[in-house]
């Protein structure tokens, strides 16, 4: 992302700055339009996100991106790494984000969001609606309550026999583990050298 964003800054129409929030794991380039704010409390983080044009989520490894959901809750479009199937899928299902694999896609999607207010606004509104329909607390609570009600109303198909107590599980007729391990065959010195 740093590479792509620095290349994008060379575009004559680019006015964006990249603002990073959170603990750093990678060296951050010395570039005046790349700013690292460090770890922020929730109020400051949400203020920063509310002031942003969009969220760029470069991660390859998301199972559910909380920060993407937070951006959508605030009506912000998301630009995601297309190599992350989960994020790409969420962008497609929500119609609230774009995605990229290569620099050309990154530059064009970022340019489109930056310079097309209609697109940016539409993606943001779709994101807010997607969040409200699927992840708002009332929706999540209702899903849990419905699931618990269904589980309570459905009789169990299989019953599990109670587990024996500790004293019943302990068997005095078995040798100690140390003796069992001593009886196992050991690799010869030649076998260890081959491994």
PDB file of C-alpha atoms in Angstrom, residues 1-2 18-25 28 34-50 52 55-57 67 70:
ATOM      1  CA  UNK A   1       0.000   0.000   0.000  1.00  0.00           C
ATOM      2  CA  UNK A   2       2.835   2.428   0.813  1.00  0.00           C
ATOM      3  CA  UNK A  18      -2.713   8.725   3.958  1.00  0.00           C
ATOM      4  CA  UNK A  19      -3.449   8.775   7.692  1.00  0.00           C
ATOM      5  CA  UNK A  20      -2.507   5.661   9.650  1.00  0.00           C
ATOM      6  CA  UNK A  21      -4.039   4.770  12.997  1.00  0.00           C
ATOM      7  CA  UNK A  22      -2.827   2.058  15.350  1.00  0.00           C
ATOM      8  CA  UNK A  23       0.425   0.454  16.335  1.00  0.00           C
ATOM      9  CA  UNK A  24       3.011   0.215  13.586  1.00  0.00           C
ATOM     10  CA  UNK A  25       4.472  -3.097  12.488  1.00  0.00           C
ATOM     11  CA  UNK A  28       6.517   4.100   7.626  1.00  0.00           C
ATOM     12  CA  UNK A  34       1.734   9.901   4.972  1.00  0.00           C
ATOM     13  CA  UNK A  35       0.963  10.500   8.639  1.00  0.00           C
ATOM     14  CA  UNK A  36       0.987   8.000  11.467  1.00  0.00           C
ATOM     15  CA  UNK A  37      -1.164   9.005  14.437  1.00  0.00           C
ATOM     16  CA  UNK A  38      -0.379   5.952  16.539  1.00  0.00           C
ATOM     17  CA  UNK A  39      -2.867   4.265  18.826  1.00  0.00           C
ATOM     18  CA  UNK A  40      -6.028   6.329  19.421  1.00  0.00           C
ATOM     19  CA  UNK A  41      -8.884   5.872  21.846  1.00  0.00           C
ATOM     20  CA  UNK A  42     -12.238   5.022  20.262  1.00  0.00           C
ATOM     21  CA  UNK A  43     -13.564   8.595  20.246  1.00  0.00           C
ATOM     22  CA  UNK A  44     -10.492   9.930  18.423  1.00  0.00           C
ATOM     23  CA  UNK A  45     -10.413   6.940  16.049  1.00  0.00           C
ATOM     24  CA  UNK A  46     -14.055   7.463  15.049  1.00  0.00           C
ATOM     25  CA  UNK A  47     -13.504  11.217  14.689  1.00  0.00           C
ATOM     26  CA  UNK A  48     -10.564  10.537  12.366  1.00  0.00           C
ATOM     27  CA  UNK A  49     -12.580   8.036  10.353  1.00  0.00           C
ATOM     28  CA  UNK A  50     -15.558  10.406  10.128  1.00  0.00           C
ATOM     29  CA  UNK A  52     -11.730  10.680   6.132  1.00  0.00           C
ATOM     30  CA  UNK A  55     -10.856   3.668   4.274  1.00  0.00           C
ATOM     31  CA  UNK A  56      -8.097   1.755   2.507  1.00  0.00           C
ATOM     32  CA  UNK A  57      -7.866  -1.811   3.788  1.00  0.00           C
ATOM     33  CA  UNK A  67     -12.553  -1.459  10.665  1.00  0.00           C
ATOM     34  CA  UNK A  70     -16.851   0.744  11.267  1.00  0.00           C
TER      35      UNK A  70
END
